[in-house]
XYZ file of C-alpha atoms in Angstrom:
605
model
C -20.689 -10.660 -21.692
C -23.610 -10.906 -19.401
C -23.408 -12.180 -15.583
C -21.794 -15.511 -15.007
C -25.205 -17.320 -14.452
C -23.552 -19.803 -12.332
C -23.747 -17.836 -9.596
C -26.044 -17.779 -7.381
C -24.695 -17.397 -3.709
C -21.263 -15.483 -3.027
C -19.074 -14.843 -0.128
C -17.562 -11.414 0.972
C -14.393 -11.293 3.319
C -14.272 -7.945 5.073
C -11.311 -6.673 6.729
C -12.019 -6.752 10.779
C -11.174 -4.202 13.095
C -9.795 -0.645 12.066
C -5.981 -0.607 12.479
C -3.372 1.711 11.299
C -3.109 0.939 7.966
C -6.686 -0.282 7.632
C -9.475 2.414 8.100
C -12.976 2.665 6.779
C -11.995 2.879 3.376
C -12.967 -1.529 3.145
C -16.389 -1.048 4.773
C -17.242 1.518 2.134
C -16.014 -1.182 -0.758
C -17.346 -3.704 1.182
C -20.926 -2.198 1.573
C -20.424 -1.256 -2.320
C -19.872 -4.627 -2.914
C -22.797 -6.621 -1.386
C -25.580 -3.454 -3.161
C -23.982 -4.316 -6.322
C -24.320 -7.872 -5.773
C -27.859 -7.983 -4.380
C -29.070 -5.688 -7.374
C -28.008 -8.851 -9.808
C -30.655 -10.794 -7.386
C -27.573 -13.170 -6.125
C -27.620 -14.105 -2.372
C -24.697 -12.098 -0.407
C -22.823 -13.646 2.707
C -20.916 -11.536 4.941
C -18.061 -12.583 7.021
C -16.722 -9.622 9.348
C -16.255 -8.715 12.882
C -16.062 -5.079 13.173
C -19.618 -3.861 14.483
C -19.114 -0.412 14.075
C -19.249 -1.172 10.087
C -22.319 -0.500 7.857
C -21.634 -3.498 5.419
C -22.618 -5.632 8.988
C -25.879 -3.824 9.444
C -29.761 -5.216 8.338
C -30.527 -4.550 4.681
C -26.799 -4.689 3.406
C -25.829 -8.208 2.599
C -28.646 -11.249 2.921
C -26.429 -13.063 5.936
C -23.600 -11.847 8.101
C -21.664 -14.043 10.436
C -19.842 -11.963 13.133
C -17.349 -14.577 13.239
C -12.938 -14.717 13.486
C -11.338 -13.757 9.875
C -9.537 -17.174 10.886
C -9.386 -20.144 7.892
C -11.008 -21.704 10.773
C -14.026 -19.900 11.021
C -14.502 -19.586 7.137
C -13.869 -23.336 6.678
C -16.920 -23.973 8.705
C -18.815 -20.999 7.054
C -18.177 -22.392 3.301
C -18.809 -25.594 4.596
C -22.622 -24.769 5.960
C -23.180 -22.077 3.367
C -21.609 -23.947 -0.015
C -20.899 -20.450 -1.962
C -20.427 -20.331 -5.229
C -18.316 -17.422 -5.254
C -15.879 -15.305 -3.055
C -15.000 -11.787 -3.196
C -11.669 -10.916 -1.133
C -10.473 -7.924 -2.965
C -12.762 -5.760 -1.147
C -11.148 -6.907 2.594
C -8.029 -4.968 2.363
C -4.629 -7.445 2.995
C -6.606 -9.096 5.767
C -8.978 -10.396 3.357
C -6.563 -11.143 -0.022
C -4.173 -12.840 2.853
C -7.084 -15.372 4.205
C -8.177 -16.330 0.441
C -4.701 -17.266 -0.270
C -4.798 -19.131 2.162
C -8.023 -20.800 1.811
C -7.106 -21.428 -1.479
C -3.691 -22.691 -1.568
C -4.795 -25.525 0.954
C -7.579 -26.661 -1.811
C -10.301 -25.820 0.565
C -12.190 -23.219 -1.888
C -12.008 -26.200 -4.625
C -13.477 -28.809 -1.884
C -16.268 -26.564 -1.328
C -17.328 -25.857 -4.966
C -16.438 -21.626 -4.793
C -14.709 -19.848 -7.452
C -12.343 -16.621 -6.087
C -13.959 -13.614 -8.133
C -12.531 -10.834 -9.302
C -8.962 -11.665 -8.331
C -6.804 -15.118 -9.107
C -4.261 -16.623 -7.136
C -1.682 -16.412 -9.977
C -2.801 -12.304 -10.005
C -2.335 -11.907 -5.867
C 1.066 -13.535 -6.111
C 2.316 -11.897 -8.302
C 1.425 -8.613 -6.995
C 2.400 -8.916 -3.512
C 5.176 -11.901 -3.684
C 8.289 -9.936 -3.892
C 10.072 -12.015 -6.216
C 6.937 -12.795 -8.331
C 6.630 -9.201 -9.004
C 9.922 -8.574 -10.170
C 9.712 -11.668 -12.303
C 6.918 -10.381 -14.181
C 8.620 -6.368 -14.124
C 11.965 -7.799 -15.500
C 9.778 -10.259 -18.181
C 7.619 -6.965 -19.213
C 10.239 -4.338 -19.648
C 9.071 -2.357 -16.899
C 11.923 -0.575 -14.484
C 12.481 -1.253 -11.059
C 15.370 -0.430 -8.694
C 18.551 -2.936 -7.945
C 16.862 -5.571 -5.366
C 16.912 -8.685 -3.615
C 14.149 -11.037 -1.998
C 15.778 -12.171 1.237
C 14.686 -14.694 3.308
C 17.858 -14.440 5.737
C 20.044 -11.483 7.164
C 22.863 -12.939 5.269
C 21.693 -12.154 2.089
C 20.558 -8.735 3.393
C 24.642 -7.979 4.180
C 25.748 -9.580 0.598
C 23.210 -6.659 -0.561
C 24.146 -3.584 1.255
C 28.060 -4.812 1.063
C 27.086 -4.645 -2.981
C 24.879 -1.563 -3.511
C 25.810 0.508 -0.211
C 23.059 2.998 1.798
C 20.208 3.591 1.925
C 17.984 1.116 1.326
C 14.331 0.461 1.509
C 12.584 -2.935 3.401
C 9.320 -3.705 2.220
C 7.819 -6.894 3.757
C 5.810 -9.110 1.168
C 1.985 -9.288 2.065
C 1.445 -6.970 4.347
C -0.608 -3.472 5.091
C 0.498 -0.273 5.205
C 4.494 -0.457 4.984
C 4.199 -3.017 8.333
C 7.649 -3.759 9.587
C 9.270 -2.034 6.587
C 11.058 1.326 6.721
C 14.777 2.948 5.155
C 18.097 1.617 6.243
C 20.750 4.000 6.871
C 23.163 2.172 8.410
C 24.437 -1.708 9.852
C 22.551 -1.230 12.823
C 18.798 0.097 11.378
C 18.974 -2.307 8.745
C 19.160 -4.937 11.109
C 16.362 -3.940 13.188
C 14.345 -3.160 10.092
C 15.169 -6.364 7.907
C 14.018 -9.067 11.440
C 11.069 -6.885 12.154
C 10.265 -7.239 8.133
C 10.694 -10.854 8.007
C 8.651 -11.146 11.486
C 5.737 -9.420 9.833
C 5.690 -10.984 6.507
C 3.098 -13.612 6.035
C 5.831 -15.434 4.475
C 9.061 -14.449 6.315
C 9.997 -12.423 3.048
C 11.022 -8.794 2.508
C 12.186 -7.228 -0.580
C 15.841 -5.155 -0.254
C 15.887 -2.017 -3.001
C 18.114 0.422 -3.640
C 16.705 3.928 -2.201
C 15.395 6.110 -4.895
C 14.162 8.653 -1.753
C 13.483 12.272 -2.984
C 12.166 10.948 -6.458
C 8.386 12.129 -6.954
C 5.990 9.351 -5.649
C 3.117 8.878 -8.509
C 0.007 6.944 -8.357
C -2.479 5.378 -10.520
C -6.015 3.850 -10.383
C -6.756 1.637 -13.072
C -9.587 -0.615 -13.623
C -9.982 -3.790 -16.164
C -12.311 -5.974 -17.350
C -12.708 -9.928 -18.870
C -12.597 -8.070 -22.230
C -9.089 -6.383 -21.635
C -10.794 -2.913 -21.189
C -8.883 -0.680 -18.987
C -9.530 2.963 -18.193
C -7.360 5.144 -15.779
C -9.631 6.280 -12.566
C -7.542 9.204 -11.575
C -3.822 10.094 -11.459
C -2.563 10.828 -8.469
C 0.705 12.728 -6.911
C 1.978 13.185 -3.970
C 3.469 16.442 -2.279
C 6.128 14.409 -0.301
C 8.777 12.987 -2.442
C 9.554 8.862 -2.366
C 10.584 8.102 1.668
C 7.146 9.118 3.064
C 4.123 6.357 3.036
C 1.700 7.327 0.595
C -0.807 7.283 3.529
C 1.460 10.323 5.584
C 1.580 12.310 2.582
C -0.160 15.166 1.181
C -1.683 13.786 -1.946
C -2.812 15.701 -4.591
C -5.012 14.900 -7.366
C -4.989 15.150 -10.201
C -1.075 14.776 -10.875
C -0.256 18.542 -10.926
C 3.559 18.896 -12.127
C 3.871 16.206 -14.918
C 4.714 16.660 -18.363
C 2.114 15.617 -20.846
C 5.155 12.598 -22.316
C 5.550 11.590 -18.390
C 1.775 11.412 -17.676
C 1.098 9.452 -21.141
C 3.882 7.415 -20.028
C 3.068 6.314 -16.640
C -0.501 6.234 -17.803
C 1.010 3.240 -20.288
C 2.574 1.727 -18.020
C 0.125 1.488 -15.634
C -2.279 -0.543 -18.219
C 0.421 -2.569 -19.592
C 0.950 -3.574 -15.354
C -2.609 -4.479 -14.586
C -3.142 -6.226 -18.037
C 0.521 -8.411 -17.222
C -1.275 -9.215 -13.945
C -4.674 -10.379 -15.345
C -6.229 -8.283 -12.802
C -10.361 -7.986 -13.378
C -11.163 -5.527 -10.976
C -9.670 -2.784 -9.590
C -5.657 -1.682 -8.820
C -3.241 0.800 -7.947
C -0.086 1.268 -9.357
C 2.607 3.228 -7.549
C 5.958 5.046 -9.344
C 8.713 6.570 -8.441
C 9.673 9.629 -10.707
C 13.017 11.462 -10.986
C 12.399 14.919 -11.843
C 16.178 15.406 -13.088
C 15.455 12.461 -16.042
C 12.467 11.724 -16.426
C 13.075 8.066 -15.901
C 10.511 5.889 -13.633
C 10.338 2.834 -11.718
C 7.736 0.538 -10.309
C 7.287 0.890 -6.468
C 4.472 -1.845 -6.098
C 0.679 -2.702 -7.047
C -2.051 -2.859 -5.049
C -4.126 -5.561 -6.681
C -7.280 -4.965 -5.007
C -9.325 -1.381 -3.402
C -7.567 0.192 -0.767
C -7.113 3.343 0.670
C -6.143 4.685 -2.618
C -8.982 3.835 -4.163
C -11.355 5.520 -1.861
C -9.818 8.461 -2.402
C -9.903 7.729 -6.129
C -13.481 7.143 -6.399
C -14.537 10.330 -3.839
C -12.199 12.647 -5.892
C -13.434 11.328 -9.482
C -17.249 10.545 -8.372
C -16.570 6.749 -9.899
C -17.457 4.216 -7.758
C -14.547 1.665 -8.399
C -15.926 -0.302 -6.006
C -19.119 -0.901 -7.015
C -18.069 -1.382 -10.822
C -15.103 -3.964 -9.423
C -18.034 -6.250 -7.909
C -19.887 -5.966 -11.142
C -16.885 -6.942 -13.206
C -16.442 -10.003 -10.732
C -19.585 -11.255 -11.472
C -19.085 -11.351 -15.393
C -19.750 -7.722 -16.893
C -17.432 -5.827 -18.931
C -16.841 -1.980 -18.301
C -18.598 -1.051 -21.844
C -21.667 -2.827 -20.557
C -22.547 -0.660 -17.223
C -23.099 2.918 -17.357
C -21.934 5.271 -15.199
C -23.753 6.036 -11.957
C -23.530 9.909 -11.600
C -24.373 10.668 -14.937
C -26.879 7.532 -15.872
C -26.304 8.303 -19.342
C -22.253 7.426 -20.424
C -20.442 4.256 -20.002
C -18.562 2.867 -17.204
C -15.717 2.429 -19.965
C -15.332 6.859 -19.976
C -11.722 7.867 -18.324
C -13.638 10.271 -15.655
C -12.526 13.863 -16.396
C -11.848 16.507 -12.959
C -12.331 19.967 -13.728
C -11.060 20.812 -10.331
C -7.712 19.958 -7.459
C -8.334 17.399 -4.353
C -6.269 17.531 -2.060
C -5.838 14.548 0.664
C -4.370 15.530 4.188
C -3.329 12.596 6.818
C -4.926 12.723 10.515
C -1.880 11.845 12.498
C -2.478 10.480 16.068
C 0.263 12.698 17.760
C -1.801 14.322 19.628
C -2.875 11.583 21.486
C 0.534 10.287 21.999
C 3.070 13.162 22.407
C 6.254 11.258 23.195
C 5.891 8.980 19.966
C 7.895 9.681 17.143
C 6.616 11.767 14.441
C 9.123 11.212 12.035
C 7.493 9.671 8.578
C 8.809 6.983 6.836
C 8.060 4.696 4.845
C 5.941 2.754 7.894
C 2.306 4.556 8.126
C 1.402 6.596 11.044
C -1.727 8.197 10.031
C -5.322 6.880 11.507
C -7.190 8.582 8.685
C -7.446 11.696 6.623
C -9.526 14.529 5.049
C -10.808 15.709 1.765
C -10.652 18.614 0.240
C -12.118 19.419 -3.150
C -11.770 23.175 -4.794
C -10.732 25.265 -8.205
C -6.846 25.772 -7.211
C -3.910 23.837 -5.166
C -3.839 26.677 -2.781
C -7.726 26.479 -1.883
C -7.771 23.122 -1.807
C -4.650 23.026 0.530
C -6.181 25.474 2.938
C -9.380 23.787 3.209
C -7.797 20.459 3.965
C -6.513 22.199 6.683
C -9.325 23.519 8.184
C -10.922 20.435 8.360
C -7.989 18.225 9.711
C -9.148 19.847 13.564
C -5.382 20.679 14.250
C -4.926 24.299 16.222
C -3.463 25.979 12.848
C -4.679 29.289 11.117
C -3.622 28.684 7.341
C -0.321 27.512 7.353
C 0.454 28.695 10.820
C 0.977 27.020 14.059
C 2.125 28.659 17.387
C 4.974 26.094 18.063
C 6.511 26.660 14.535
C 6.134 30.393 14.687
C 8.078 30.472 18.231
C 11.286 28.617 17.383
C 14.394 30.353 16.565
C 15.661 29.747 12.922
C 18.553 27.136 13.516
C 15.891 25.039 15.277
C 13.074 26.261 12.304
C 15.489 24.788 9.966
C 16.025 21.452 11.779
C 12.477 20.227 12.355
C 11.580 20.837 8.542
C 14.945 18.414 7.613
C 13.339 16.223 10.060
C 10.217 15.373 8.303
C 7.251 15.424 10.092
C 4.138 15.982 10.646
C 4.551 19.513 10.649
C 6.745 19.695 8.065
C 4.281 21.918 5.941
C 4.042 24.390 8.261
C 7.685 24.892 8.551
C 7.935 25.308 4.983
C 5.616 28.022 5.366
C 7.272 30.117 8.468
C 10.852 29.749 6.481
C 9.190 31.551 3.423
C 7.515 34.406 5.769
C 11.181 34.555 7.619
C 12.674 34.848 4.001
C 15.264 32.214 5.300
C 14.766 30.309 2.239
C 14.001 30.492 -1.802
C 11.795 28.205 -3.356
C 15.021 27.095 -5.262
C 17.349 26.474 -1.808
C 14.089 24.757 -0.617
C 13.508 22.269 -3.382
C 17.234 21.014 -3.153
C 16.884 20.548 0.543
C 13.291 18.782 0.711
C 13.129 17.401 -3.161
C 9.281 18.593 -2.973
C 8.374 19.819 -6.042
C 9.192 23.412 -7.349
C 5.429 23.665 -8.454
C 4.196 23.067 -4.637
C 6.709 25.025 -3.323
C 5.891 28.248 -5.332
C 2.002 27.731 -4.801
C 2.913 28.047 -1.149
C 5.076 30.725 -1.600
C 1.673 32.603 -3.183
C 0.011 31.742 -0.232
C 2.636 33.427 2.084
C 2.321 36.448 -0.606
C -1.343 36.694 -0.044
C -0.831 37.269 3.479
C 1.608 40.047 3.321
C -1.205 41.736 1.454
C -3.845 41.171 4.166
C -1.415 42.405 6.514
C -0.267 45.145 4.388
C -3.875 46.427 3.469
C -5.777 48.090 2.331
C -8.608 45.553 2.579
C -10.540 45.825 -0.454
C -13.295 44.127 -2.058
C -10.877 42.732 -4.489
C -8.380 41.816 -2.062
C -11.482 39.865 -0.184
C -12.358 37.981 -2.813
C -8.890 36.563 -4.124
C -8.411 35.476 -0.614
C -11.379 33.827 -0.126
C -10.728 32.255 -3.688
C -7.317 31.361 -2.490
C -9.175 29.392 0.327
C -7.947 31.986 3.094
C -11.006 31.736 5.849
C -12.718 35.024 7.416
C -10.587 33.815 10.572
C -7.883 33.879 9.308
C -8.701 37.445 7.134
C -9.345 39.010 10.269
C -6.159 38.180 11.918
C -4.257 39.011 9.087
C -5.801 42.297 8.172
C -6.439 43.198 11.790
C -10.010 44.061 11.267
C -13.509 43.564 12.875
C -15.267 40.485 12.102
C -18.341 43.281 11.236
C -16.336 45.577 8.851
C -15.461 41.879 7.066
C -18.899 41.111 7.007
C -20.446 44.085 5.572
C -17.297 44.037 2.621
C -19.212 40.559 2.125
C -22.925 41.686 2.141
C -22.483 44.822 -0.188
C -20.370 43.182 -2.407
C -21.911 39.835 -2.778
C -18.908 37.505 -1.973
C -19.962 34.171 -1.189
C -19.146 30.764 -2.110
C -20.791 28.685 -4.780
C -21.625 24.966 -5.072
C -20.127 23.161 -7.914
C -21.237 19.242 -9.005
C -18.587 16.397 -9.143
C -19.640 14.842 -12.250
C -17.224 12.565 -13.767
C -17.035 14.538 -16.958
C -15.847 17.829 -16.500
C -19.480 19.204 -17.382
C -19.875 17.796 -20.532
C -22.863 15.436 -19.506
C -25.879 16.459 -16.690
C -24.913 14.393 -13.593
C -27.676 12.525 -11.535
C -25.778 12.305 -8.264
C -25.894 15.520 -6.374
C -22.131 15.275 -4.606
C -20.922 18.641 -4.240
C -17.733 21.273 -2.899
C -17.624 24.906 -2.303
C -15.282 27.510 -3.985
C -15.285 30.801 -4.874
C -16.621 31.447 -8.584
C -19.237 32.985 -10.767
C -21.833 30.002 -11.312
C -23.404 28.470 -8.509
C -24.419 24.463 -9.797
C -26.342 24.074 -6.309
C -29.931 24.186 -6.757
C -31.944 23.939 -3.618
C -35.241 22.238 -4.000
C -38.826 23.930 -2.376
C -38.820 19.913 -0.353
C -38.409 19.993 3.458
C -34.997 18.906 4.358
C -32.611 18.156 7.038
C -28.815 18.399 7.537
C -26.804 15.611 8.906
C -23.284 16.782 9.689
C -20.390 13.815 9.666
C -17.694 12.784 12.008
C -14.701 14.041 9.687
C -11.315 11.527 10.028
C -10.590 8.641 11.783
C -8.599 9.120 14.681
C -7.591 7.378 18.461
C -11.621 7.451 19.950
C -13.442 7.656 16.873
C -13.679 5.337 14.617
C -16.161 4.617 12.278
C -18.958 4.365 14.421
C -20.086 7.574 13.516
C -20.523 7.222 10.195
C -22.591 4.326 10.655
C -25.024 6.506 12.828
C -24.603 9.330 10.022
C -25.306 7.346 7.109
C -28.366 5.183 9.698
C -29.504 9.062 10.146
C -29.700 9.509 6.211
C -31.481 6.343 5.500
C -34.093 7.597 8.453
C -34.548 10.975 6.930
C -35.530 9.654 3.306
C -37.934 7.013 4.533
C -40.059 9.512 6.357
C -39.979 11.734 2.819
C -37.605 14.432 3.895
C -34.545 15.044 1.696
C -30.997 14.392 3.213
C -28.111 16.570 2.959
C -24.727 14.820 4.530
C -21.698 17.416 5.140
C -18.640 15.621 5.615
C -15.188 15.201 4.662
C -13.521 11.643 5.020
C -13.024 10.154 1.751
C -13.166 7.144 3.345
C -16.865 6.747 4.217
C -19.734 5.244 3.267
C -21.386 8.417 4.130
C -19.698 10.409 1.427
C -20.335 8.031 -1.202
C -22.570 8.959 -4.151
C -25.681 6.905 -3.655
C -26.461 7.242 0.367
């Protein structure tokens, strides 16, 4: 059906200041948002108070008001304003929490404005605990023994009935806030009163610890006609016990059978059509590898962090086709923006591995703990897109700005093996990199490994190759074959010339008379079957080269990278300012960055 011509002014909640938890990833589907609006010719109102965000700047929305995310403040804004319409799935949890709110005490309905996109009935259910277990149970859909508590005395009855460990996830809140695993009497008091304190509602949910089960993702997106298309499947390297947002993620899944992805892929529609959800949402499972059987973890019913990553790695901008499903469209009625020419309602098809890597803040604060949980530590993350796991996985690293060659860090290579041994039990941020000094030590198998970690075999052998690879460097002799399948692997010429122990120069002219070089291949939503429009682009080793440069004068704008302690997303506002700049003066703009996240990196700036 066509836009819902009632509207004619709409209100945006964005999400405030960056916090852990809470990066750029909402100014990106914020900014997305207010284009997608404004191109309908509807009036956009912004309410945020972050000023390092683009979706505040001239040109974006038609108002802003730098004013409190308070009900307060947006009271008196819907009051002077008299929306018709309010977006709040594009705010993150500060702005679903506030239109709950708003709602629930009538004041949307004495004001005349409609919540888009998302319904109260579709938030609760989502993020109220008991709601969503209600409508799991009433579906058919698996979830682990739990409890809603309210009260440490139910938390006892629970752990007196089921035993350790168990998992506390507070209801309505970002990131894993005041949640975490209970071992014992004394964490799971700690955990269960810092839950309830963080709640919006002084509720946590008790499970039964399914930790070392593979952790699964989804992006789905739906439509008023009951359309629903999966964005991009999702895996990550950690097993269940680490936040989504500390782990390695890896897309698309890698290790699942074609009956477990068709069956979490079922699932995951059945979930967001249960919810009503118009819009976007991601899905979370738990998968154990010995069974096969699943459960639910939770739903995210609106973008988030998840979904950035989702759109980067698939080139489908969930954010922008989200806004346009508020506002009345179906998915079969917009096309798709890369490739002009197919419909929104196409499943987007990657012909190559992403790979996500967390920026942890530990090296800003060295006596913190760097244990992961299921609490989220990271302040942002990297990107990586190439042909194989192992180059993907490389180049991640190389762009997280951590003092590593490969999989190789001074600290891990000096400890003894007892102490090797320990830290990767511990699970950390380094954890990786153990994993990799273990296999060079020969401490380990891949088999003794997986039984100890529960990461995948599939990840662990892929390492394994890349510990092979440099025994050959090392080994020698360096030839032009051996070159190239470690710069395919995603080795870098650093790390080949510390390996092989040769001269940057003898590497180089290897390189020149044999014509290795990286190409330039197109994200294009459909695996090359259509031409693409949007010029979005990674480098890899391979034959054809889908770069081609134009004879136009041009200039280079090179991005920030992650979010971390003293850089937030200022940067990318000045980066994405820069590319705006560029283009109105007639040059072309090339951006080089590599934070999902970012408005920067996004198909149409």
């Amino acid at each position: 059906m066509p836009k819902k011509t009632s509207l004619n002014k709409i209100l945006i909640i964005g999400s405030g200041p960056i916090v852990i938890g809470q990066a750029a990833e909402f100014d990106y589907a914020g900014t997305q948002a207010c284009k997608a609006i404004r191109e309908e010719g509807i009036e956009t109102i912004l309410v945020n108070s972050n000023p390092a965000t683009i979706m505040t700047d001239k040109g974006i929305a038609d108002k802003v008001y730098m004013e409190p995310l308070t009900e307060e403040a947006l009271e008196q804004i819907l009051d002077k304003e008299r929306p018709d319409g309010m977006l709040a799935g594009f705010g993150g949890q500060t702005g679903l929490n506030l239109a709950m709110e708003l709602d629930h005490k009538g004041i949307l309905k004495k004001y005349g404005t409609e919540l888009l996109g998302v319904n109260r009935e579709s938030i609760k259910k989502a993020e109220d605990r008991e709601e969503f277990k209600k409508l799991m149970q009433e579906i058919g859909e698996p979830i682990p023994s739990s409890i809603i508590a309210t009260s440490m005395e139910e938390c006892y009855d629970f752990v007196k009935e089921e035993g350790f460990p168990v998992i506390i996830r507070p209801a309505y809140t970002l990131g894993g806030t005041g949640g975490g695993i209970a071992e014992n009497m004394e964490q799971l008091e700690m955990l269960c009163y810092k839950g309830m304190e963080n709640s919006a509602i002084g509720q946590i949910l008790l499970e039964k610890s399914v930790a070392g089960w593979k952790e699964i993702e989804y992006e789905v997106i739906r439509d008023g006609r009951d359309n629903c298309i999966i964005i991009c499947s999702m895996e990550n390297l950690d097993p269940v016990g680490v936040h989504t947002g500390d782990s390695i993620v890896v897309a698309p899944t890698q290790t699942l059978r074609d009956a477990e992805y068709q069956m979490l892929r079922d699932a995951s529609i059945k979930i967001i059509r249960s919810l009503g959800i118009k819009g976007g949402c991601n899905v979370q499972f738990a998968l154990d590898p010995d069974t096969g059987k699943y459960i639910v973890i939770e739903v995210n019913p609106r973008v988030s962090r998840s979904s950035a990553l989702a759109s980067k790695a698939a080139g489908y901008p969930i954010a922008k086709i989200a806004a346009k499903i508020a506002l009345g469209y179906n998915l079969d009625e917009l096309s798709n923006y890369v490739t002009q020419t197919t419909s929104a309602c196409f499943e987007p098809v990657l012909d190559y591995v992403v790979v996500k890597f967390p920026k942890w803040p530990f090296d800003k604060f060295r006596t913190a703990s760097r244990h992961l949980g299921t609490q989220m530590k990271a302040t942002g993350e990297v990107m990586s897109i190439c042909r194989t796991f192992e180059s993907a996985l490389l180049k991640a690293l190389t762009s997280i700005e951590i003092k590593c060659d490969g999989l190789h860090i001074p600290f891990v290579s000096n400890l003894n093996d007892e102490d090797l041994i320990e830290k990767m039990k511990a699970c950390d941020d380094e954890r990786i990199f153990c994993i990799a000094e273990v296999m060079r030590r020969e401490l380990m198998d891949v088999e003794a490994l997986y039984q100890m970690l529960k990461i995948d075999r599939w990840f662990l052998n892929k390492i394994q190759g890349i510990i092979d690879m440099e025994h050959q460097l090392q080994k020698g002799p360096l030839t032009k074959e051996l070159v190239y399948e470690a710069e395919y692997r995603g080795f870098t010429d650093s790390d080949i010339i510390e390996l092989s122990g040769i001269s940057r120069d003898v590497l180089q002219d290897i390189r020149v008379y044999n014509d290795i070089y990286p190409v330039y291949k197109m994200v294009d939503t459909c695996g090359g079957e259509f031409d693409a429009v949007t010029p979005y682009y990674y480098s890899c080793y391979d034959e054809e080269d889908e770069s081609v440069p134009s004879h136009e004068k041009k200039i280079l704008v090179i991005g920030s990278g992650p979010i971390r302690i003293g850089q937030g997303i200022e940067f990318d506002y000045c980066c994405v300012q820069g590319v705006w700049a560029i283009k109105d003066l007639g040059y072309e703009a090339i951006i080089m960055n590599n934070n999902p996240e970012t408005v920067s990196t996004d198909f149409d700036t």
